[in-house]
mmCIF file of C-alpha atoms and ligand atoms in Angstrom:
data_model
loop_
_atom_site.group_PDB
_atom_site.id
_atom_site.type_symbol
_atom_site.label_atom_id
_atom_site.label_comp_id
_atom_site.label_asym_id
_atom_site.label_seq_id
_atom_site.Cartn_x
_atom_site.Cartn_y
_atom_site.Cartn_z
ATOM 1 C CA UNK A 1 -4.294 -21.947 18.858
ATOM 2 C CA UNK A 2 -3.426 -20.929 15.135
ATOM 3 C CA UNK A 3 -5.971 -17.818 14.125
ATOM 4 C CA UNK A 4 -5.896 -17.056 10.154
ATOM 5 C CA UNK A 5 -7.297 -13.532 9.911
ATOM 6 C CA UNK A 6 -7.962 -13.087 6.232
ATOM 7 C CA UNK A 7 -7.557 -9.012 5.334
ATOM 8 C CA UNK A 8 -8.636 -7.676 2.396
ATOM 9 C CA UNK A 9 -6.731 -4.493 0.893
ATOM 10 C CA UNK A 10 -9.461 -1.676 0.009
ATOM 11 C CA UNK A 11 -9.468 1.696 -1.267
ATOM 12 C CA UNK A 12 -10.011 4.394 1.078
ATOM 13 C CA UNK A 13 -14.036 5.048 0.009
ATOM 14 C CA UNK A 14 -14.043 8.533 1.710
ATOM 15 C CA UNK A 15 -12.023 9.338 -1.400
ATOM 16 C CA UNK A 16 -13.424 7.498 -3.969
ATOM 17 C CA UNK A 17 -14.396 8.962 -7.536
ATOM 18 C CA UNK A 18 -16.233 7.804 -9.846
ATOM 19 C CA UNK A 19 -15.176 7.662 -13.543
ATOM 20 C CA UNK A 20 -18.545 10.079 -15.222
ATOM 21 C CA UNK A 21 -17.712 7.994 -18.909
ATOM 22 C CA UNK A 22 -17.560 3.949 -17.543
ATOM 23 C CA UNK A 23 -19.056 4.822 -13.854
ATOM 24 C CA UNK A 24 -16.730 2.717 -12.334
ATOM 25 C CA UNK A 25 -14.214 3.666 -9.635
ATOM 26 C CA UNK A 26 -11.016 5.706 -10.077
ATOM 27 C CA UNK A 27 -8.583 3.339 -8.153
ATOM 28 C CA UNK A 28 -5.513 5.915 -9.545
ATOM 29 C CA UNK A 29 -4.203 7.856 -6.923
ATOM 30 C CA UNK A 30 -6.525 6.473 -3.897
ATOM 31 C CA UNK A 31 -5.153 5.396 -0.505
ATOM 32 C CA UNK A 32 -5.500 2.022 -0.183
ATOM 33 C CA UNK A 33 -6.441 0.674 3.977
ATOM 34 C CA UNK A 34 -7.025 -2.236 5.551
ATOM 35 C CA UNK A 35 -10.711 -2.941 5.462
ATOM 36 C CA UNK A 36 -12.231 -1.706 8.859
ATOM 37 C CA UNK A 37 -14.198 -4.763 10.348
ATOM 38 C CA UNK A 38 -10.692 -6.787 9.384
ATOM 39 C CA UNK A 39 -8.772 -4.268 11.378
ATOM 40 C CA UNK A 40 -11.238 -5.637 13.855
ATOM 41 C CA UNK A 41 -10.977 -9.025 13.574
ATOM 42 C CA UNK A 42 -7.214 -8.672 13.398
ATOM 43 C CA UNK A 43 -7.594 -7.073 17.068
ATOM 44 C CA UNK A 44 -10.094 -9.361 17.883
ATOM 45 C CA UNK A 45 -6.996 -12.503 17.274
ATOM 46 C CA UNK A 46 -4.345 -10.511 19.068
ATOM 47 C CA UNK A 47 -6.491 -10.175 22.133
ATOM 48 C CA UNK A 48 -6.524 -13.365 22.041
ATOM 49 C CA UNK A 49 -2.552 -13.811 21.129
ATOM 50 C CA UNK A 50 -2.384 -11.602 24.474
ATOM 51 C CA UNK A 51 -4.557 -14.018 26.418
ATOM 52 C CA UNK A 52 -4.025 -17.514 25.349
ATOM 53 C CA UNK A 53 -0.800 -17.563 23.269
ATOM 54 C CA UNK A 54 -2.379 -17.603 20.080
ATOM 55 C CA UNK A 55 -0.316 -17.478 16.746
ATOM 56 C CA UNK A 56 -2.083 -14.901 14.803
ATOM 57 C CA UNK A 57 -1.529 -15.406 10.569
ATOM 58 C CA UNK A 58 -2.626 -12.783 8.155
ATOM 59 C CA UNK A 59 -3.784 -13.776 4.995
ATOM 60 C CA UNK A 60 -4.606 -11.594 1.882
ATOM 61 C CA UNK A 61 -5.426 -12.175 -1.811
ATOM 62 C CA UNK A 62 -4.723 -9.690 -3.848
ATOM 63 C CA UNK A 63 -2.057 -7.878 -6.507
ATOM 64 C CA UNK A 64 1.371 -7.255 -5.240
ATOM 65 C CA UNK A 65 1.198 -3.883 -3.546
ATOM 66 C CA UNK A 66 -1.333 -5.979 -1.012
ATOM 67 C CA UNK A 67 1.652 -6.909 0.606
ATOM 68 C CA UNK A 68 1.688 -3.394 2.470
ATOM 69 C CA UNK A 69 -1.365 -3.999 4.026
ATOM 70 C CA UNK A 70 0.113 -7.438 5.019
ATOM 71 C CA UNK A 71 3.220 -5.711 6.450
ATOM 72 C CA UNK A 72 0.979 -3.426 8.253
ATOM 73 C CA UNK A 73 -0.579 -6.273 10.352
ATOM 74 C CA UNK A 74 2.905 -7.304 10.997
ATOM 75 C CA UNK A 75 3.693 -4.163 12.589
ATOM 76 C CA UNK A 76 0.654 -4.438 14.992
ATOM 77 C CA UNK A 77 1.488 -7.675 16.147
ATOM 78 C CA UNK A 78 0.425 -10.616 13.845
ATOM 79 C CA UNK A 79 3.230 -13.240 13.770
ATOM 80 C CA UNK A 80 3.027 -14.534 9.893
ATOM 81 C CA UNK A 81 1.455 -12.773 6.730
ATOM 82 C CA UNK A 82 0.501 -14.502 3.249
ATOM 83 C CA UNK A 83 -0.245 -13.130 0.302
ATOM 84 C CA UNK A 84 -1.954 -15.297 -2.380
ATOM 85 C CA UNK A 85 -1.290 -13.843 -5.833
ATOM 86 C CA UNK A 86 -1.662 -15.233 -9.159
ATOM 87 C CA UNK A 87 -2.659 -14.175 -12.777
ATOM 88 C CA UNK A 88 -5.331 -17.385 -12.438
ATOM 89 C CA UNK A 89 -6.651 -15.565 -9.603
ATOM 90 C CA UNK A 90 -8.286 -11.922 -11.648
ATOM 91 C CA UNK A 91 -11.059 -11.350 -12.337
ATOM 92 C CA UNK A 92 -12.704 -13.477 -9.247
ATOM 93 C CA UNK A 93 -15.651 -12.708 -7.663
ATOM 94 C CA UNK A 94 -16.821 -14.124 -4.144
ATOM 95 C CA UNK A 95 -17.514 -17.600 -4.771
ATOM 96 C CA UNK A 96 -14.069 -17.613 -6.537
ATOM 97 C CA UNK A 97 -12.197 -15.509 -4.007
ATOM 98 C CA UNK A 98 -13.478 -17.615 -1.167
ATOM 99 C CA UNK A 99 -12.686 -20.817 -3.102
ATOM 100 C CA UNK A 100 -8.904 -19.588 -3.178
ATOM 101 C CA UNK A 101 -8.817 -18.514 0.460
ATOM 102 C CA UNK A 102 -9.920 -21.552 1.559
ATOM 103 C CA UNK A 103 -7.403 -23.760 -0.322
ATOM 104 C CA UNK A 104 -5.032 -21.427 1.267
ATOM 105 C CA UNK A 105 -6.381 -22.538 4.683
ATOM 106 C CA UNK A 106 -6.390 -26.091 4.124
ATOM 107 C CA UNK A 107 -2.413 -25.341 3.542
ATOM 108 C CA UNK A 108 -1.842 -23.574 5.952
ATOM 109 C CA UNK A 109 -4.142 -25.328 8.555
ATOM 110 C CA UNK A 110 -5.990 -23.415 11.300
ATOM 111 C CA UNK A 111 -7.708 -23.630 15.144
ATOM 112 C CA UNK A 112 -9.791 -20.625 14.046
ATOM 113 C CA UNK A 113 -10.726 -18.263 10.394
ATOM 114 C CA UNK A 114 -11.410 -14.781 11.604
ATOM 115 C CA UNK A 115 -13.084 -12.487 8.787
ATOM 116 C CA UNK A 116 -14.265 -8.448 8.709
ATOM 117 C CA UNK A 117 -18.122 -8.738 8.278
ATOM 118 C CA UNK A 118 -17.632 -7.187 5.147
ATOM 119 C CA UNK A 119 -15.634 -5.378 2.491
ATOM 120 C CA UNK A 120 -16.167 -1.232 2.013
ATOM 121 C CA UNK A 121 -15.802 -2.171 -1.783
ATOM 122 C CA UNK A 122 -16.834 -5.026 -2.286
ATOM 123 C CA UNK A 123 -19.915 -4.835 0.449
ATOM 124 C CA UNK A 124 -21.320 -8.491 -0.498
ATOM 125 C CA UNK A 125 -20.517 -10.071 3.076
ATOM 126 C CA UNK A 126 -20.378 -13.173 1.313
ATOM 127 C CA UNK A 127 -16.863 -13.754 1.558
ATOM 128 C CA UNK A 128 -16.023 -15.323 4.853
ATOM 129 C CA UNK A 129 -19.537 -17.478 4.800
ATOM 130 C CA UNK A 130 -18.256 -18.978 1.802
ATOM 131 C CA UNK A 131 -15.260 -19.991 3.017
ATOM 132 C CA UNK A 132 -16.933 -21.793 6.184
ATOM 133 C CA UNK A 133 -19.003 -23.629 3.504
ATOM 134 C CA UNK A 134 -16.043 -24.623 1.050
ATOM 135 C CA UNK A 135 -14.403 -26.174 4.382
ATOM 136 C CA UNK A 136 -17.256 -27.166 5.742
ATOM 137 C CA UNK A 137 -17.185 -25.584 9.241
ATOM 138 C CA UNK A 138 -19.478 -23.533 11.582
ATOM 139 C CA UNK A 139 -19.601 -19.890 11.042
ATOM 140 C CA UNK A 140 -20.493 -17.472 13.547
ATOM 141 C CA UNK A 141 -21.095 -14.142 11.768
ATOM 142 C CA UNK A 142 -21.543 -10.791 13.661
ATOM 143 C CA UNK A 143 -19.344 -11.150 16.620
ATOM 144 C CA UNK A 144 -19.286 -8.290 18.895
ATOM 145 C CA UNK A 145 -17.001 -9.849 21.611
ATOM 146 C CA UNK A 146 -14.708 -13.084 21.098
ATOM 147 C CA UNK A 147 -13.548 -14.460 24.015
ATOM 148 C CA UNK A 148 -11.255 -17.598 25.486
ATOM 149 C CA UNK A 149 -12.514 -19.611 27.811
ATOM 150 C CA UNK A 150 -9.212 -21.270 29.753
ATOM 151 C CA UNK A 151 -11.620 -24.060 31.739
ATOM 152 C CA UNK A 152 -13.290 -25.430 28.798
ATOM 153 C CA UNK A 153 -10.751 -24.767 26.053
ATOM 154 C CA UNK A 154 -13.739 -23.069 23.872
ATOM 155 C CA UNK A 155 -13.736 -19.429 21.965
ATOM 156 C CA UNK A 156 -17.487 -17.374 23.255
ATOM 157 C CA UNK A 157 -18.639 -15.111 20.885
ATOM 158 C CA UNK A 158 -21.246 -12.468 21.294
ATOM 159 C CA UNK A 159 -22.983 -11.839 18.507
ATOM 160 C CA UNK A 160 -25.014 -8.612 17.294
ATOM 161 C CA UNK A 161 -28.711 -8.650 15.986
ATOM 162 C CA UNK A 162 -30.729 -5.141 15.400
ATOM 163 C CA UNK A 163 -32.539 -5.535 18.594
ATOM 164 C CA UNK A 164 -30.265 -8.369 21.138
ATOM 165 C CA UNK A 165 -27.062 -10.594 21.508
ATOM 166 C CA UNK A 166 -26.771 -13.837 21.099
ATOM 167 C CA UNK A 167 -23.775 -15.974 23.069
ATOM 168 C CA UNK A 168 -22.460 -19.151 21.399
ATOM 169 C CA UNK A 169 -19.546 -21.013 22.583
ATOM 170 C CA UNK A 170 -17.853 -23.271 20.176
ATOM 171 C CA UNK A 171 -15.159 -26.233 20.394
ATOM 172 C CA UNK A 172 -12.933 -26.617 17.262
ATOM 173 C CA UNK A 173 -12.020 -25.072 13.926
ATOM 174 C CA UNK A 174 -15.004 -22.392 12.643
ATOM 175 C CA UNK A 175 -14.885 -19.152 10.903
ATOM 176 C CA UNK A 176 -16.134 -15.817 12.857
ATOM 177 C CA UNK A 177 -17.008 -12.847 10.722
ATOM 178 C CA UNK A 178 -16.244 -9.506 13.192
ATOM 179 C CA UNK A 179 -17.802 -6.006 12.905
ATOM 180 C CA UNK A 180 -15.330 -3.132 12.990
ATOM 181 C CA UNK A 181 -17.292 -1.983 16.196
ATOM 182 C CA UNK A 182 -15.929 -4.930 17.938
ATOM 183 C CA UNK A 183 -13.079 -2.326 19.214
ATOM 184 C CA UNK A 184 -10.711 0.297 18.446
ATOM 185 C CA UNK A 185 -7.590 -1.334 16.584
ATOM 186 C CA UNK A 186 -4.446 -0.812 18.435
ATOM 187 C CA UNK A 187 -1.921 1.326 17.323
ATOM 188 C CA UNK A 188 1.524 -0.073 15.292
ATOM 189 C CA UNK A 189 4.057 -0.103 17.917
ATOM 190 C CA UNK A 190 7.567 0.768 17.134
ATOM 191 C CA UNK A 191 9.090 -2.234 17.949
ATOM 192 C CA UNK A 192 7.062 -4.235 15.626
ATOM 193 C CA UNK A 193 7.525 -1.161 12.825
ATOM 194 C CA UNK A 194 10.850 -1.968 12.963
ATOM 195 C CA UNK A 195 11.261 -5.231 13.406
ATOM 196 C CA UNK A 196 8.411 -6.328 10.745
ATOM 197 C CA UNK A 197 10.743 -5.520 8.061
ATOM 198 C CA UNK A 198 12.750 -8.442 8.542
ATOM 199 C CA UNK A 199 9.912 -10.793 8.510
ATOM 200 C CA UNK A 200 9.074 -12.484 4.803
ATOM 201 C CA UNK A 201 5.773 -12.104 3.724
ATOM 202 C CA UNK A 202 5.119 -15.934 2.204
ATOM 203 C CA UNK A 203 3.679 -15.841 -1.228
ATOM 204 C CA UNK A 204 1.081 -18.309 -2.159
ATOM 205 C CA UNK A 205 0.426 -19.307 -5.972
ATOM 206 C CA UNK A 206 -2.005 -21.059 -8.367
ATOM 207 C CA UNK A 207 0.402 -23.602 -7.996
ATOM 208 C CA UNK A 208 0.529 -24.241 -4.021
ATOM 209 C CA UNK A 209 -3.169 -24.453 -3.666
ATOM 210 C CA UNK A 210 -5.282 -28.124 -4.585
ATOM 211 C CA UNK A 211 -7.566 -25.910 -6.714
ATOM 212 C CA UNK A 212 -9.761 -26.808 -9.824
ATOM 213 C CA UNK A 213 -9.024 -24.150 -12.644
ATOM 214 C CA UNK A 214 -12.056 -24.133 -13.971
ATOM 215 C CA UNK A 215 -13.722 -22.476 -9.893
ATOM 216 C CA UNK A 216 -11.137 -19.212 -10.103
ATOM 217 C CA UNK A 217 -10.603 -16.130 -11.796
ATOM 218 C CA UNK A 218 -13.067 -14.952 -14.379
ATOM 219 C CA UNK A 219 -13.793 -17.508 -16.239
ATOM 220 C CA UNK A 220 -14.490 -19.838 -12.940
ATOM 221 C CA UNK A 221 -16.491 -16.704 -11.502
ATOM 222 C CA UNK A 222 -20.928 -17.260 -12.205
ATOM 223 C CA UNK A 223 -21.397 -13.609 -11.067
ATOM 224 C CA UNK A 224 -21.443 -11.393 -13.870
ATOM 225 C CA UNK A 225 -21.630 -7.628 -13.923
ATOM 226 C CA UNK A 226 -23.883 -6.532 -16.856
ATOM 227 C CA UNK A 227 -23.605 -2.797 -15.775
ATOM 228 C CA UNK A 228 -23.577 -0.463 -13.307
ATOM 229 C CA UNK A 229 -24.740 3.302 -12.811
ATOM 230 C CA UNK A 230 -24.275 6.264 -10.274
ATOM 231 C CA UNK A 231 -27.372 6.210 -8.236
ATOM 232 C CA UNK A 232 -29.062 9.620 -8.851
ATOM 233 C CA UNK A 233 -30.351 12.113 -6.067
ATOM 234 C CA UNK A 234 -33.721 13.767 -7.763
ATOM 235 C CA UNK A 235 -34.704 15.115 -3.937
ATOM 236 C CA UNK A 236 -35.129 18.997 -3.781
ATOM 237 C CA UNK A 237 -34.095 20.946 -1.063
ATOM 238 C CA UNK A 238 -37.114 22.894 0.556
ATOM 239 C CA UNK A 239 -35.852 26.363 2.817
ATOM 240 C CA UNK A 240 -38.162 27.325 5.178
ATOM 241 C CA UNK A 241 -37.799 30.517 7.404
ATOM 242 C CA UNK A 242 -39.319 29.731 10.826
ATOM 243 C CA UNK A 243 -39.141 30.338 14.261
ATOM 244 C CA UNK A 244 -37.957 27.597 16.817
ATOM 245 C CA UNK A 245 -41.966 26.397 17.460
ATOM 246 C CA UNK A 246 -43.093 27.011 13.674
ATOM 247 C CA UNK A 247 -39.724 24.406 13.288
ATOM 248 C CA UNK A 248 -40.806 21.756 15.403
ATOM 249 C CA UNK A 249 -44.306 21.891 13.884
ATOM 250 C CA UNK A 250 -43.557 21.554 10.513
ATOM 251 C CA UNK A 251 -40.762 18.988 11.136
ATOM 252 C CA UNK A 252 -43.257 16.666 13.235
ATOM 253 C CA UNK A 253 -45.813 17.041 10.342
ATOM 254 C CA UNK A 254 -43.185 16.338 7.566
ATOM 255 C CA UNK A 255 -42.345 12.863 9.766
ATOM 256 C CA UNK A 256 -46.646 12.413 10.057
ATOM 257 C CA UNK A 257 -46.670 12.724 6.786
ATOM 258 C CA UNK A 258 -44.125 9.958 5.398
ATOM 259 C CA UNK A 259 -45.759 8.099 8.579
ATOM 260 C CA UNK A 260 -42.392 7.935 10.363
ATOM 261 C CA UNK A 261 -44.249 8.608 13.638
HETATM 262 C C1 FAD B 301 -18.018 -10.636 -11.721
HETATM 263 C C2 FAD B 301 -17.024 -10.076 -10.790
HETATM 264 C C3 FAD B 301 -15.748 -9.824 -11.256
HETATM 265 C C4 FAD B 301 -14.809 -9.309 -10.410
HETATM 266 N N1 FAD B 301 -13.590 -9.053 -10.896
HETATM 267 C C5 FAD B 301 -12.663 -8.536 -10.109
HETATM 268 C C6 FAD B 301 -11.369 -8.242 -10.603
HETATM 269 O O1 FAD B 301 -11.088 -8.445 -11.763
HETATM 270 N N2 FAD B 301 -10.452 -7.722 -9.750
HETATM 271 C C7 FAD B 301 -10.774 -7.482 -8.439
HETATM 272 O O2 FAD B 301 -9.910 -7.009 -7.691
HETATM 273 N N3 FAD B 301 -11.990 -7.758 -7.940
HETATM 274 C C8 FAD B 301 -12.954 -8.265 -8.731
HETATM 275 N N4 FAD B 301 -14.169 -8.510 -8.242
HETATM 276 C C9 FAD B 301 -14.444 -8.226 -6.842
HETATM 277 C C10 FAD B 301 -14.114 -9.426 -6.005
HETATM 278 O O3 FAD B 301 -14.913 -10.505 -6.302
HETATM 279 C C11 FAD B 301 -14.354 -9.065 -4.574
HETATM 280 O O4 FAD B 301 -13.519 -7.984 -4.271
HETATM 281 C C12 FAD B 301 -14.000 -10.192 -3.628
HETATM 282 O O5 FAD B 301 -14.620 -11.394 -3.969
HETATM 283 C C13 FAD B 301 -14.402 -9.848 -2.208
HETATM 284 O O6 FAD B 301 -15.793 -9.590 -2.156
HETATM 285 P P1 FAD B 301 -16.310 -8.438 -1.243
HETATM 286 O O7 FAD B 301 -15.466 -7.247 -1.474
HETATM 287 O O8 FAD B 301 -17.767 -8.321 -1.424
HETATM 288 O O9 FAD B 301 -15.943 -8.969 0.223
HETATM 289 P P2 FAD B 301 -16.891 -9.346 1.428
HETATM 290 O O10 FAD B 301 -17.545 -10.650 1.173
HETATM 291 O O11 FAD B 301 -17.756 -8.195 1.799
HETATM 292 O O12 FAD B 301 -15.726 -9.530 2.508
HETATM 293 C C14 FAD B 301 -15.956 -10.211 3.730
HETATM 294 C C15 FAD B 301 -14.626 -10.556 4.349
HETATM 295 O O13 FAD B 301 -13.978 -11.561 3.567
HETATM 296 C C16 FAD B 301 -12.559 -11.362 3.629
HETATM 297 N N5 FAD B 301 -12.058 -11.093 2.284
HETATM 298 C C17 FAD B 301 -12.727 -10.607 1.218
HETATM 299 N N6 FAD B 301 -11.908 -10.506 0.166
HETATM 300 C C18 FAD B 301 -10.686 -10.899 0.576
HETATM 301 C C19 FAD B 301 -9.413 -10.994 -0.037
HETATM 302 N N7 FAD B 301 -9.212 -10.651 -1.303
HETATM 303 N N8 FAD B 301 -8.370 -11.457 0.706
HETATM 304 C C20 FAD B 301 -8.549 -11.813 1.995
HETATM 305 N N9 FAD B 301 -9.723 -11.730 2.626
HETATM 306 C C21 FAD B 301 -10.764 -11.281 1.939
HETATM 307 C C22 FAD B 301 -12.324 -10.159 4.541
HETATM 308 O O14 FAD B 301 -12.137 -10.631 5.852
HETATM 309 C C23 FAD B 301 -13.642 -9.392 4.413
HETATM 310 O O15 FAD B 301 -13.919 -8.553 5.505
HETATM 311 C C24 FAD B 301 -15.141 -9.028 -9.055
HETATM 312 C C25 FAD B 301 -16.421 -9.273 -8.580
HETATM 313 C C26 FAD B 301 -17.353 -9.787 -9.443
HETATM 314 C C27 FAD B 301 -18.725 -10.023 -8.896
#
């Protein structure tokens, strides 16, 4: 089974600024991670690596420095990494990004597309969805738990809602979107630190892909930002001095009032 985990490279949000004069973020300077829920699904394919035998391929679009995050999955066990970069490729937004990443799939061919959920950036979710559509494959969004099943040959994935799971098997190439509280991504081990250094991250162009032009970068891209603003807090901050059961009162009638309970 050949897994494609597609990783996206995102700042580190717990130390994001904001630029006051355009209000967009200050990139300069910021960590840059793996995205969390693709840490996830990048466990969630080496589980499977460990279980079945799977080849486990990371894929990312992005500028050069993306490679680091590539080499990173290297170093906790993925067998392959990709990187997809391209001038034709800025300036994308999801339809456009998930047009690219799906080309790159077709290329590269695949049992399974794992996705994170969603990007800490980006936070549209619409990503890895789009993908399944531009292939035209089932998508199983969600997943909790992903599973092999050795009898029947067939991945089972649990999948989250607010208030139950669902379980769906499936036969055949689909796309799983995983949340980052699938499971705690392993550590690097230093074996595969070391040794990931003399694997070649394979770079992917405008010009390996069966793309039309006119679908990527900006101009290909129907999502446009008109502006954006800083969300401002106008809440005041109310300090009461009260004993423990004066406390309690006033916090139940505060929740009475906004009829929380
Ligand atoms: C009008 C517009 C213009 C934009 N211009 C730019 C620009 O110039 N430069 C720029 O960097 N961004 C740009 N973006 C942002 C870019 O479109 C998004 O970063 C990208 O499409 C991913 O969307 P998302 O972050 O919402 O991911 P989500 O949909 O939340 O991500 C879901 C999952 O999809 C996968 N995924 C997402 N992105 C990638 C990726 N790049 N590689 C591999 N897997 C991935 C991951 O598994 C991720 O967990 C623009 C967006 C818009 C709307």
């Amino acid at each position: 089974m050949k897994i494609i985990v597609c990783i996206k490279q995102v700042p580190n949000t717990t130390e994001i600024k904001i630029d006051p004069v355009t209000n967009t973020l200050k990139r300069d300077g910021v960590p840059s991670i793996i995205n969390p829920d693709d840490k996830a699904a990048l466990e969630a394919a080496l589980r499977l690596k460990a279980q079945c035998g799977a080849e486990v391929v990371a894929l990312t679009m992005g500028p050069p420095q993306a490679e680091k995050a590539l080499r990173e999955t290297l170093a906790m066990g993925a067998d392959a990494a990709y990187l997809l970069t391209d001038r034709a490729f800025a300036g994308s937004d999801t339809l456009a990004t998930s047009t690219i990443i799906a080309a790159a799939v077709k290329k590269l061919g695949a049992d399974a597309v794992f996705c994170g959920r969603q990007a800490i950036d980006g936070d549209t979710a619409q990503v890895g969805p789009q993908i399944a559509e531009h292939l035209g494959i089932p998508q199983i969004t969600y997943a909790q738990d992903v599973e092999y099943c050795e009898k029947k040959g067939t991945l089972r994935i649990k999948r989250q809602f607010e208030d139950r799971y669902q379980t769906l098997e499936v036969s055949g190439l689909c796309l799983i979107t995983v949340l980052s509280s699938y499971a705690k991504p392993r550590y690097m081990n230093v074996w595969d630190i070391v040794s990931q250094d003399e694997k070649e991250i394979g770079i992917l162009t405008f010009a390996d892909l069966e793309i039309n032009p006119a679908e990527i970068g900006l101009g290909g891209s129907p999502t446009k930002v008109k502006s954006t603003a800083t969300k401002q807090f106008d809440k005041t901050i109310e300090t009461l001095e009260l004993d423990a059961e004066q406390a309690a009162n006033a916090i139940v009638e505060a929740l009475k009032q906004k009829h929380l309970i």
